[in-house]
Coordinates of C-alpha atoms and ligand atoms in Angstrom, one line a residue:
M1 CA 0.1 -0.2 -0.2
N2 CA 1.5 3.7 -0.8
Q3 CA 1.2 5.0 2.6
I4 CA 1.8 8.7 2.9
A5 CA 3.6 10.0 5.7
P6 CA 1.8 13.0 7.2
T7 CA 5.0 15.6 6.6
A8 CA 5.8 13.8 3.3
K9 CA 6.0 16.8 0.6
I10 CA 3.9 15.7 -2.5
E11 CA 5.1 17.7 -5.6
I12 CA 2.4 16.6 -8.2
I13 CA 2.3 19.9 -10.2
P14 CA 5.6 20.1 -11.9
P15 CA 7.6 23.4 -11.2
S16 CA 7.7 23.6 -15.1
A17 CA 3.7 24.6 -15.3
P18 CA 2.3 27.8 -15.5
F19 CA 1.7 28.1 -12.1
S20 CA 3.2 30.9 -9.2
E21 CA 5.4 28.6 -7.0
A22 CA 2.2 29.7 -4.2
Q23 CA -0.4 28.3 -6.7
R24 CA 1.9 25.4 -7.0
S25 CA 2.2 25.0 -3.7
W26 CA -1.7 25.3 -3.1
L27 CA -2.8 23.0 -6.1
N28 CA 0.4 20.0 -4.7
G29 CA -1.2 20.4 -1.2
F30 CA -5.0 19.8 -2.7
F31 CA -4.2 17.6 -5.0
A32 CA -2.1 15.7 -1.9
G33 CA -5.3 15.5 0.3
L34 CA -7.0 14.0 -2.9
L35 CA -5.0 11.2 -3.0
T36 CA -6.5 7.6 -2.3
T37 CA -4.3 5.6 -0.2
D38 CA -2.9 3.2 -3.4
G39 CA -2.1 6.6 -4.5
A40 CA -4.8 7.4 -7.1
V41 CA -6.1 11.2 -7.5
A42 CA -9.8 10.7 -6.7
L43 CA -10.7 13.6 -9.0
S44 CA -13.3 13.7 -11.9
A45 CA -11.7 15.3 -15.6
E46 CA -14.6 18.1 -14.7
Q47 CA -13.1 18.9 -10.8
G48 CA -9.6 18.9 -12.2
A49 CA -10.4 21.2 -14.8
A50 CA -12.6 23.0 -12.9
M51 CA -9.3 23.2 -9.9
L52 CA -6.7 24.2 -12.6
Q53 CA -9.0 27.2 -14.4
R54 CA -9.1 28.7 -10.4
A55 CA -5.9 27.9 -9.9
A56 CA -4.2 29.7 -13.0
G57 CA -7.4 32.3 -12.4
D58 CA -10.7 32.4 -13.1
G59 CA -11.1 36.8 -13.5
D60 CA -11.8 36.5 -9.7
D61 CA -10.0 39.0 -7.6
G62 CA -11.2 37.4 -4.3
A63 CA -12.8 40.4 -3.3
A64 CA -16.6 39.7 -2.3
P65 CA -18.7 43.0 -1.8
W66 CA -21.8 41.1 -1.5
H67 CA -21.1 39.4 1.4
D68 CA -23.2 41.4 3.6
Q69 CA -26.0 39.9 5.0
T70 CA -27.7 43.1 5.0
L71 CA -28.3 43.5 1.4
P72 CA -31.2 42.1 -0.5
I73 CA -30.4 38.8 -3.0
A74 CA -30.7 40.9 -5.7
E75 CA -28.4 43.8 -4.9
R76 CA -25.8 41.1 -4.1
M77 CA -26.5 39.2 -7.4
K78 CA -26.0 42.5 -9.0
L79 CA -22.5 43.5 -6.9
A80 CA -21.3 39.9 -8.1
E81 CA -22.2 40.0 -12.0
G82 CA -19.6 39.1 -14.9
R83 CA -17.7 36.9 -11.7
P84 CA -17.4 33.2 -12.5
L85 CA -20.1 30.8 -11.5
R86 CA -18.6 29.8 -8.0
R87 CA -18.8 33.7 -7.1
R88 CA -22.0 34.2 -8.2
M89 CA -23.4 31.2 -6.1
M90 CA -21.6 32.7 -3.6
A91 CA -23.3 35.7 -3.8
A92 CA -26.9 34.0 -3.9
M93 CA -25.9 32.7 -0.2
A94 CA -27.2 35.4 2.5
Q95 CA -23.8 35.8 3.0
Q96 CA -22.4 35.8 7.0
D97 CA -20.7 32.9 6.9
C98 CA -23.0 31.6 9.7
G99 CA -22.0 28.0 9.6
Q100 CA -25.3 26.5 9.4
C101 CA -24.6 24.8 6.3
G102 CA -21.3 23.3 7.7
Y103 CA -19.5 25.0 5.0
N104 CA -18.2 29.2 5.2
C105 CA -19.9 30.8 2.4
S106 CA -16.9 30.3 -0.1
D107 CA -16.2 26.9 0.6
Y108 CA -19.5 25.8 0.1
S109 CA -20.0 27.6 -2.9
D110 CA -16.9 26.0 -4.4
A111 CA -18.2 22.6 -3.1
I112 CA -21.6 23.0 -5.3
A113 CA -19.4 24.7 -8.6
D114 CA -16.9 22.0 -8.5
R115 CA -19.9 19.4 -7.8
G116 CA -18.8 17.9 -4.8
E117 CA -21.3 19.2 -2.8
A118 CA -25.5 18.3 -4.5
R119 CA -27.6 19.6 -2.0
L120 CA -28.6 23.2 -3.0
N121 CA -30.9 23.9 0.2
L122 CA -28.5 24.1 2.8
C123 CA -28.3 27.9 3.7
V124 CA -30.7 28.8 6.1
P125 CA -30.7 32.8 6.1
G126 CA -30.7 32.5 2.0
G127 CA -34.0 29.7 2.7
K128 CA -35.9 29.7 -0.6
E129 CA -34.6 31.9 -2.7
T130 CA -31.5 31.0 -2.0
A131 CA -31.7 27.5 -3.2
R132 CA -33.8 29.1 -6.3
M133 CA -31.0 31.3 -7.4
L134 CA -28.5 28.3 -6.9
K135 CA -30.4 26.0 -8.7
S136 CA -30.3 28.4 -11.7
L137 CA -27.1 28.9 -11.4
Y138 CA -26.3 25.0 -10.8
E139 CA -28.8 24.8 -14.5
E140 CA -25.9 27.3 -15.8
L141 CA -22.8 25.1 -14.9
D142 CA -24.7 22.1 -16.5
K143 CA -25.1 23.9 -19.7
A144 CA -21.5 24.7 -19.5
A145 CA -20.7 21.0 -18.8
K146 CA -22.4 20.0 -21.5
E147 CA -21.2 22.4 -24.2
T148 CA -16.8 21.5 -22.7
P149 CA -16.7 18.0 -23.2
A150 CA -14.0 17.5 -20.8
A151 CA -16.5 18.4 -18.5
G152 CA -17.8 14.9 -17.2
G153 CA -16.9 12.0 -15.4
S154 CA -18.6 11.3 -12.0
A155 CA -18.4 14.1 -9.1
V156 CA -16.9 12.3 -5.7
A157 CA -17.4 14.3 -2.0
L158 CA -14.8 17.1 -2.3
S159 CA -17.0 18.4 0.7
A160 CA -15.1 20.8 3.8
I161 CA -16.5 19.3 6.0
T162 CA -15.4 17.2 8.3
T163 CA -16.5 13.2 9.2
E164 CA -14.9 13.3 12.7
P165 CA -18.2 12.6 15.3
G166 CA -19.8 15.1 16.3
R167 CA -17.5 17.2 14.5
S168 CA -20.3 18.5 11.3
R169 CA -23.5 18.3 10.6
D170 CA -23.4 15.8 8.6
N171 CA -22.3 13.3 11.6
P172 CA -24.0 14.7 14.9
V173 CA -23.4 12.5 18.1
E174 CA -25.9 12.1 21.0
A175 CA -25.5 14.4 24.1
T176 CA -28.2 14.8 27.1
F177 CA -30.3 17.6 28.1
V178 CA -29.9 18.8 31.6
S179 CA -32.0 21.9 32.2
R180 CA -33.4 24.6 31.4
H181 CA -34.4 28.0 33.1
R182 CA -36.5 31.1 31.8
L183 CA -34.3 33.9 31.8
N184 CA -36.7 36.4 31.7
K185 CA -38.7 37.7 34.9
P186 CA -42.7 38.5 34.3
G187 CA -43.3 41.6 32.5
S188 CA -40.9 40.7 29.7
E189 CA -41.7 41.0 26.3
K190 CA -39.4 38.2 25.8
E191 CA -38.8 34.6 26.1
T192 CA -34.8 33.6 26.6
W193 CA -33.9 30.2 28.0
H194 CA -30.6 29.2 29.7
I195 CA -30.3 25.4 28.5
E196 CA -27.8 23.4 29.9
F197 CA -26.7 19.7 28.8
D198 CA -24.3 17.5 29.3
L199 CA -21.6 16.5 26.9
S200 CA -20.0 13.3 28.8
T201 CA -21.0 10.8 27.0
A202 CA -20.3 12.3 23.7
G203 CA -16.9 12.7 24.6
L204 CA -17.3 16.1 22.9
D205 CA -15.2 18.8 23.8
Y206 CA -15.3 22.5 21.8
V207 CA -13.4 25.7 22.3
V208 CA -15.0 29.3 23.2
G209 CA -16.6 31.0 20.3
D210 CA -17.7 27.8 18.7
S211 CA -21.2 27.4 17.8
F212 CA -23.9 24.0 18.9
G213 CA -25.5 22.5 16.2
I214 CA -28.9 21.0 17.4
V215 CA -31.3 18.5 15.7
A216 CA -34.3 19.1 16.9
K217 CA -38.0 17.0 15.9
N218 CA -40.7 18.0 14.7
D219 CA -44.2 18.4 16.9
L220 CA -46.1 15.4 17.3
G221 CA -49.2 17.6 17.6
L222 CA -48.4 19.5 13.9
V223 CA -47.5 16.0 12.8
D224 CA -50.9 14.6 13.2
Q225 CA -52.6 17.4 12.0
I226 CA -50.7 17.0 8.7
I227 CA -51.1 13.1 9.0
A228 CA -54.4 13.5 8.9
L229 CA -54.7 16.2 6.3
I230 CA -53.3 14.0 4.0
G231 CA -56.0 11.1 4.9
A232 CA -53.2 8.5 6.0
S233 CA -52.5 6.2 8.3
H234 CA -49.8 7.4 10.5
T235 CA -48.2 4.0 10.8
I236 CA -47.7 3.3 6.7
Q237 CA -44.0 2.2 5.9
V238 CA -42.6 5.2 4.8
R239 CA -39.1 5.3 3.5
N240 CA -38.5 2.2 6.2
K241 CA -39.8 4.1 9.3
T242 CA -43.5 5.0 9.9
L243 CA -45.1 7.9 7.9
R244 CA -45.4 9.9 11.9
E245 CA -41.1 8.9 12.3
V246 CA -40.4 10.2 9.3
L247 CA -42.5 13.9 9.9
I248 CA -41.0 13.7 13.2
E249 CA -37.2 13.5 12.7
D250 CA -36.0 13.3 8.6
V251 CA -38.3 16.1 7.2
S252 CA -38.5 20.1 7.4
L253 CA -41.9 21.2 8.1
S254 CA -41.6 25.2 7.7
P255 CA -41.7 26.8 5.0
A256 CA -43.2 24.6 2.0
P257 CA -40.4 24.0 -0.4
D258 CA -40.9 24.3 -4.6
S259 CA -41.0 20.1 -4.7
L260 CA -44.4 20.6 -3.0
F261 CA -46.1 22.6 -5.1
E262 CA -44.7 21.5 -8.2
L263 CA -46.2 18.2 -7.3
F264 CA -49.8 19.7 -6.0
S265 CA -50.1 21.1 -9.1
Y266 CA -49.5 17.5 -10.8
L267 CA -52.3 16.8 -8.4
T268 CA -54.8 19.3 -9.1
G269 CA -56.4 20.4 -12.3
G270 CA -58.0 24.1 -13.9
K271 CA -57.3 27.6 -11.6
Q272 CA -55.7 25.6 -8.5
R273 CA -52.9 24.1 -10.9
E274 CA -52.3 27.5 -12.3
R275 CA -51.8 28.2 -8.4
A276 CA -49.7 25.7 -7.3
R277 CA -47.8 26.3 -10.9
A278 CA -47.3 30.1 -10.2
L279 CA -45.9 29.3 -6.0
A280 CA -43.9 26.6 -7.8
Q281 CA -42.0 29.0 -9.5
G282 CA -42.0 31.9 -7.3
G283 CA -44.3 34.0 -7.8
D284 CA -47.0 34.7 -5.3
P285 CA -51.0 34.4 -6.8
D286 CA -52.6 35.0 -3.9
G287 CA -50.4 36.9 -2.0
D288 CA -49.7 34.4 1.0
A289 CA -46.6 32.7 -0.3
A290 CA -44.1 33.6 2.6
T291 CA -46.2 32.4 5.4
L292 CA -47.0 29.1 3.9
D293 CA -45.4 26.3 5.7
V294 CA -46.5 22.9 4.9
M295 CA -49.6 22.8 6.5
A296 CA -51.0 25.7 5.1
V297 CA -50.2 24.3 1.5
L298 CA -52.4 21.8 2.7
Q299 CA -55.2 23.6 3.6
K300 CA -54.6 25.7 0.7
F301 CA -55.3 22.7 -1.7
S302 CA -57.9 20.9 0.7
N303 CA -58.7 18.6 -2.1
V304 CA -55.3 17.6 -3.1
R305 CA -54.4 14.1 -0.6
P306 CA -51.1 13.2 -1.9
H307 CA -49.7 9.9 -1.7
P308 CA -47.6 9.6 2.0
E309 CA -44.1 8.6 -0.3
S310 CA -44.8 11.7 -2.7
F311 CA -45.7 13.6 -0.4
V312 CA -42.4 13.0 1.7
E313 CA -39.9 13.4 -1.4
A314 CA -41.8 16.5 -2.0
L315 CA -40.3 17.8 1.2
E316 CA -36.9 18.8 2.3
P317 CA -34.9 17.6 4.7
L318 CA -35.1 18.7 8.2
Q319 CA -32.0 21.1 9.3
P320 CA -30.3 21.9 12.4
R321 CA -29.9 24.8 13.9
L322 CA -26.7 26.6 15.6
Y323 CA -26.6 28.3 19.0
S324 CA -23.5 30.3 20.4
I325 CA -21.8 28.3 23.1
F326 CA -22.2 30.1 26.9
S327 CA -19.7 27.7 28.3
S328 CA -16.5 27.4 28.8
H329 CA -15.0 23.5 28.3
T330 CA -11.9 24.8 29.6
A331 CA -13.9 26.0 32.5
T332 CA -16.5 23.0 33.3
P333 CA -15.3 20.0 31.0
G334 CA -18.0 17.5 29.9
K335 CA -20.7 20.8 30.2
L336 CA -22.2 22.8 27.3
S337 CA -24.9 26.2 27.9
L338 CA -27.0 27.7 25.6
T339 CA -28.7 31.0 25.6
V340 CA -32.1 30.6 23.2
D341 CA -34.7 33.0 22.3
C342 CA -38.1 31.5 21.5
V343 CA -39.5 32.3 18.3
R344 CA -43.9 32.4 18.2
Y345 CA -45.3 34.3 15.9
V346 CA -49.2 34.2 14.8
V347 CA -50.2 34.0 11.6
G348 CA -53.9 34.5 10.7
K349 CA -55.4 32.3 13.1
R350 CA -52.5 29.8 14.1
K351 CA -49.3 30.1 16.0
R352 CA -46.3 29.1 14.5
L353 CA -43.7 27.3 16.9
G354 CA -39.5 28.1 15.4
L355 CA -38.5 24.2 15.5
A356 CA -35.2 24.0 17.5
S357 CA -36.0 26.8 20.2
I358 CA -39.8 25.7 20.8
F359 CA -38.1 22.0 21.0
L360 CA -35.0 23.5 23.8
A361 CA -37.8 25.5 26.0
E362 CA -41.0 22.9 25.9
R363 CA -40.8 19.7 23.9
I364 CA -37.3 17.9 24.9
N365 CA -36.9 16.8 29.4
P366 CA -34.2 16.7 31.2
G367 CA -32.5 13.3 30.9
D368 CA -33.5 13.0 27.2
G369 CA -31.0 12.5 24.3
L370 CA -30.6 14.6 21.0
K371 CA -28.2 14.7 18.3
V372 CA -25.9 17.7 18.7
Y373 CA -22.8 18.2 17.1
V374 CA -19.8 21.1 17.5
Q375 CA -19.7 23.8 14.9
H376 CA -16.2 24.9 14.6
S377 CA -15.7 29.1 14.3
S378 CA -12.2 29.8 12.6
G379 CA -13.4 33.2 13.0
F380 CA -14.5 34.3 16.1
A381 CA -12.5 33.8 19.0
L382 CA -10.3 35.3 21.7
P383 CA -7.1 36.8 20.5
Q384 CA -3.9 34.2 20.7
D385 CA -2.3 36.9 23.3
P386 CA -4.1 36.4 26.6
R387 CA -2.5 40.2 27.2
T388 CA -4.7 41.6 24.5
P389 CA -7.7 43.7 25.6
I390 CA -11.3 43.1 24.8
V391 CA -14.6 44.7 23.7
M392 CA -17.4 42.7 23.4
I393 CA -20.6 43.9 22.4
G394 CA -23.8 41.5 22.7
P395 CA -27.7 42.6 23.4
G396 CA -30.2 40.1 24.1
T397 CA -28.8 36.5 23.4
G398 CA -25.6 37.8 21.7
I399 CA -24.1 37.7 25.7
A400 CA -23.7 33.9 24.8
P401 CA -19.9 33.5 23.9
F402 CA -18.8 37.0 25.8
R403 CA -20.0 34.8 29.2
A404 CA -17.8 32.1 27.3
F405 CA -14.8 34.1 26.7
L406 CA -15.0 35.5 29.9
L407 CA -15.1 32.3 32.0
E408 CA -11.8 30.9 29.8
R409 CA -9.9 34.4 30.7
R410 CA -10.7 33.2 34.2
A411 CA -9.8 29.7 33.8
T412 CA -6.6 30.2 31.6
G413 CA -5.1 33.6 34.2
A414 CA -5.4 35.2 30.9
P415 CA -4.4 39.0 32.0
G416 CA -6.1 41.3 29.3
K417 CA -8.9 44.0 30.3
N418 CA -12.4 42.8 29.2
W419 CA -14.9 45.3 28.7
L420 CA -18.7 44.1 27.5
F421 CA -21.8 46.3 26.3
F422 CA -24.8 44.5 27.2
G423 CA -28.7 45.2 27.0
H424 CA -31.8 44.4 26.2
Q425 CA -35.4 45.7 26.3
R426 CA -35.9 46.5 30.2
S427 CA -33.3 46.2 33.0
D428 CA -35.7 44.5 35.8
C429 CA -36.9 41.9 33.8
D430 CA -34.7 41.1 30.5
F431 CA -31.4 42.0 32.6
F432 CA -30.2 38.4 31.2
Y433 CA -27.4 36.7 34.3
K434 CA -26.9 39.7 36.3
D435 CA -25.6 38.6 39.7
E436 CA -23.0 36.3 37.8
L437 CA -22.2 39.8 35.8
N438 CA -22.1 42.2 38.7
A439 CA -19.9 39.3 40.2
M440 CA -17.9 39.7 37.7
K441 CA -17.1 43.3 37.3
T442 CA -16.9 43.4 41.0
S443 CA -13.9 40.4 40.8
G444 CA -12.2 42.8 38.4
L445 CA -12.4 40.0 35.4
L446 CA -14.6 42.0 33.7
T447 CA -13.0 45.5 33.5
R448 CA -16.0 47.5 32.5
L449 CA -19.8 46.6 32.3
S450 CA -21.4 48.8 30.0
L451 CA -25.3 48.6 30.1
A452 CA -28.0 49.6 27.8
W453 CA -31.7 49.3 28.2
S454 CA -33.8 49.9 25.0
R455 CA -37.8 50.0 26.6
D456 CA -36.5 51.8 30.0
G457 CA -37.1 55.3 29.1
V458 CA -39.6 56.8 26.4
K459 CA -36.5 56.7 23.7
K460 CA -34.8 54.0 22.1
F461 CA -31.4 53.4 23.9
Y462 CA -29.1 50.5 22.2
V463 CA -25.5 49.4 22.8
Q464 CA -24.3 51.7 20.3
D465 CA -25.8 54.8 22.2
R466 CA -24.0 53.8 25.2
M467 CA -20.7 53.4 23.0
R468 CA -20.9 56.5 21.8
E469 CA -21.3 57.9 25.2
V470 CA -18.1 56.3 26.2
G471 CA -16.9 56.6 22.4
R472 CA -13.2 58.5 23.9
E473 CA -11.9 56.0 26.1
L474 CA -13.3 52.9 23.2
W475 CA -11.2 54.5 20.9
T476 CA -7.9 53.9 23.4
W477 CA -9.2 50.6 24.3
I478 CA -8.8 50.2 20.3
A479 CA -5.7 52.5 20.1
D480 CA -4.1 50.0 22.6
G481 CA -4.8 47.3 20.4
A482 CA -8.0 45.6 21.6
H483 CA -9.5 43.1 20.0
I484 CA -13.4 44.0 19.2
Y485 CA -16.4 41.3 18.9
I486 CA -20.5 41.8 18.2
C487 CA -22.8 39.0 18.6
G488 CA -26.4 38.8 18.1
D489 CA -29.3 40.1 15.7
A490 CA -27.7 40.2 11.9
K491 CA -29.9 42.2 10.4
R492 CA -29.5 45.3 12.3
M493 CA -27.9 45.4 15.3
A494 CA -24.6 44.4 14.2
K495 CA -24.5 46.9 11.3
D496 CA -25.4 50.1 13.7
V497 CA -22.9 48.8 15.8
E498 CA -20.8 49.1 13.0
A499 CA -21.7 52.4 12.0
A500 CA -21.3 54.0 15.7
L501 CA -18.0 52.2 15.3
V502 CA -16.8 54.1 12.7
D503 CA -18.0 57.1 14.3
I504 CA -16.1 56.6 16.8
V505 CA -12.8 55.9 15.0
A506 CA -13.7 59.4 13.0
Q507 CA -14.1 61.3 15.8
H508 CA -12.0 60.5 18.9
G509 CA -9.1 59.0 16.5
A510 CA -8.9 61.9 14.1
R511 CA -10.0 60.5 10.9
S512 CA -12.3 61.8 7.9
T513 CA -15.3 59.2 7.8
A514 CA -13.7 57.2 4.5
E515 CA -10.1 56.9 6.4
A516 CA -12.4 55.5 9.4
I517 CA -14.6 53.2 7.0
S518 CA -11.4 51.7 6.2
F519 CA -9.7 51.6 9.8
V520 CA -12.5 49.5 10.6
A521 CA -12.1 47.1 7.3
D522 CA -8.6 46.8 8.4
L523 CA -9.2 45.8 12.0
K524 CA -11.8 43.2 10.2
K525 CA -9.2 42.0 7.7
K526 CA -6.5 41.0 10.9
G527 CA -8.9 39.6 12.6
R528 CA -9.3 42.3 15.1
F529 CA -12.8 42.7 14.2
Q530 CA -15.2 39.4 14.4
Q531 CA -18.5 38.8 14.8
D532 CA -20.9 36.0 14.9
V533 CA -24.0 37.4 13.5
Y534 CA -27.6 35.8 13.3
Ligands
LIG601 C1 -24.0 30.9 14.4 C2 -24.8 31.5 15.2 C3 -25.2 31.1 16.3 C4 -26.6 31.2 16.5 N1 -27.0 31.9 18.3 C5 -27.9 32.2 18.5 C6 -27.9 31.9 20.3 O1 -27.1 32.1 20.4 N2 -29.0 31.8 20.6 C7 -30.0 32.4 19.9 O2 -31.7 32.4 20.4 N3 -30.4 32.0 18.3 C8 -29.2 31.7 17.6 N4 -29.1 31.6 16.8 C9 -30.2 31.4 15.8 C10 -30.9 30.3 15.6 O3 -29.8 29.2 14.8 C11 -31.4 29.9 15.4 O4 -31.9 30.4 13.8 C12 -33.2 30.5 15.9 O5 -33.4 29.6 17.2 C13 -34.5 29.7 15.5 O6 -34.9 28.6 15.2 P1 -35.5 28.3 14.9 O7 -35.8 26.4 14.8 O8 -36.6 28.2 16.8 O9 -37.0 28.5 14.4 P2 -37.7 28.1 12.8 O10 -38.5 27.3 12.5 O11 -36.5 28.2 12.1 O12 -38.5 29.5 12.4 C14 -37.4 30.9 12.4 C15 -38.5 31.2 11.3 O13 -39.9 31.6 11.6 C16 -39.8 32.9 10.8 N5 -40.1 34.0 11.3 C17 -39.9 34.1 13.0 N6 -40.5 35.2 13.2 C18 -41.5 35.5 12.4 C19 -42.5 36.6 12.5 N7 -42.7 37.2 13.6 N8 -43.3 36.6 11.6 C20 -43.3 35.8 10.7 N9 -42.6 35.0 10.4 C21 -41.4 35.2 11.3 C22 -38.6 33.4 9.6 O14 -38.9 33.0 8.6 C23 -37.5 32.6 10.1 O15 -36.4 32.6 10.3 C24 -27.5 31.5 15.9 C25 -27.5 30.8 14.6 C26 -26.8 31.0 14.1 C27 -26.3 31.1 12.3
LIG602 N1 -32.8 33.5 12.0 C1 -33.3 33.3 13.1 O1 -34.2 32.4 12.8 C2 -33.8 33.9 14.2 C3 -33.9 33.5 15.3 C4 -34.5 34.3 16.4 C5 -33.6 35.4 16.4 N2 -33.4 36.3 15.7 C6 -32.5 37.5 15.5 O2 -31.7 37.4 16.5 C7 -32.3 38.3 17.3 C8 -32.1 38.0 18.6 O3 -32.8 38.4 19.1 P1 -32.4 38.7 21.6 O4 -33.4 37.6 22.1 O5 -31.1 38.2 21.2 O6 -32.5 39.9 21.0 P2 -33.3 41.0 19.9 O7 -34.5 40.8 19.8 O8 -31.9 41.4 19.2 O9 -33.1 42.0 21.2 C9 -32.0 42.5 22.1 C10 -31.8 44.2 22.0 O10 -31.4 44.8 20.9 C11 -32.3 45.8 20.5 N3 -32.2 46.1 19.7 C12 -32.6 46.1 18.4 N4 -32.7 46.7 17.3 C13 -31.1 47.1 17.5 C14 -30.4 47.8 16.7 N5 -30.7 48.1 15.6 N6 -29.3 48.2 17.1 C15 -29.0 47.6 18.6 N7 -30.1 47.4 19.4 C16 -30.9 47.1 18.8 C17 -33.2 45.1 21.2 O11 -33.7 46.6 21.5 P3 -35.6 46.4 20.9 O12 -36.7 45.2 21.2 O13 -36.2 47.6 22.3 O14 -36.1 47.4 19.8 C18 -33.1 45.0 22.8 O15 -32.9 45.8 23.5 C19 -33.3 38.4 16.7 O16 -33.3 40.0 17.1 C20 -33.3 38.2 15.1 O17 -33.4 39.3 14.8 C21 -33.0 35.4 13.9

């Protein structure tokens, strides 16, 4: 057998090949990673061509201006116009490197373009609109492949997803749910839970900054209502399980996928067929497309009774959900905790429940096992140098990774200064972990604790308002090399906090707005400004 020593340098690309030294070294590493144990390269002609083309330069400058979760998809696609297909695929993603698909955005798009990843529906923040755009870009890929004879051959997995148990969404392990308690006091408009798990039987560890993947199950009540609507028996066998088991464990019941509308368009006629077809193509014939989960579709097309097997086939796989880890494995080995905000809302007369948040808040019991994994975060971590000061901005559930950072710094005796900006709606009922944070302040672990309560006064007051108030001191910390972190809401908070940071740099760092923007961009590039937003 042709075993390769881990340190052996593999030379596959000859020095005469038309690549720079860096490209050649990268390609050698890439191909070495694909060598099978008998030394054969497990790469299709198409993948090889794609990799070579990319290494030789495919007209892409590496910048990704569309990598911004606050931009709508149409704008992101516009920014990617004229770029290689893989980059347009990246622009279709909802762009936060959130990790829910198991990749970062650029690796996921590369894997699709290289045909190492066939699942086009993994981008949770992008939902259906990202899946639709990826499908249409994938068709372009197919068309290009047909026009280029070399582009054929069977695809093999080029997945950047590790197969180590408990380290990826594709290979979860069992952990034990230990407890939950509500963090908000009476009078709060929020429902947020502190959740504890025991990882000892799973043998999992993690580092602070990582996220925890939860494989939740659908609600039995909802599943049984759906089974009644399709008029089937819950014990009928589908995919070697009962229909009820498949609907609880394997498929997503919200939102309704295009494939379900397609199925319904075959099973009905006349106006109903037209409406189902329009919905399958991303149309909105009745103005309710955004609210249609699987049950709402069955109610809308109430005369359609799909066969259980084709019904299940038309649904999307159930996706895991990620949560920022609130604990430190160094401080409390084998234990892991989260801060989870519940998703509950009403559409028409029906209450809609978030899958994983409600599973954790009310459907799992202490002692129960559940499938989990640790999603390692490569871009959200404590500074390597324990003396580096850190500024953490995390309103609401955004507190989670920062409590973990603080515990880690205490457990490792890190001498760096720590400043936390926390806030929420009301100080009397939404001050999570008040005693613990105050104790950290008293002990000196928290050098500064700055709070902002949005609904205590007549006017909204947010963390970025507090930051502006103490802008001079904040600038001093930044000038002294502090790393800055944001965690929490992606759509509004993170963007507004970043804008405040730019203002503070401009005002107290004596820079123009353009210079301040590029200063903050540079902090990001150097890894001194990191975000874990969702
Ligand atoms: C890296 C990362 C870290 C995260 N960390 C945390 C964390 O620490 N704590 C935390 O609570 N969450 C966190 N999240 C979010 C979390 O992963 C889930 O997205 C969240 O809990 C909702 O999941 P769910 O399954 O309960 O809801 P879902 O079943 O996914 O439902 C949510 C969906 O419901 C719809 N929806 C929600 N509200 C409304 C409304 N009012 N009207 C209409 N539609 C609505 C939206 O389409 C929304 O996407 C994190 C996400 C990422 C990517
Ligand atoms: N992707 C998902 O499915 C999903 C699921 C759950 C949560 N989320 C997001 O994650 C967030 C997490 O919720 P959470 O419970 O942690 O808290 P949150 O709802 O984000 O609220 C935390 C605090 O931030 C304030 N806030 C609102 N807008 C802000 C802004 N532009 N700048 C700064 N602060 C702002 C809130 O004030 P006010 O409320 O008084 O304005 C509140 O005081 C949700 O808002 C939601 O956007 C996403």
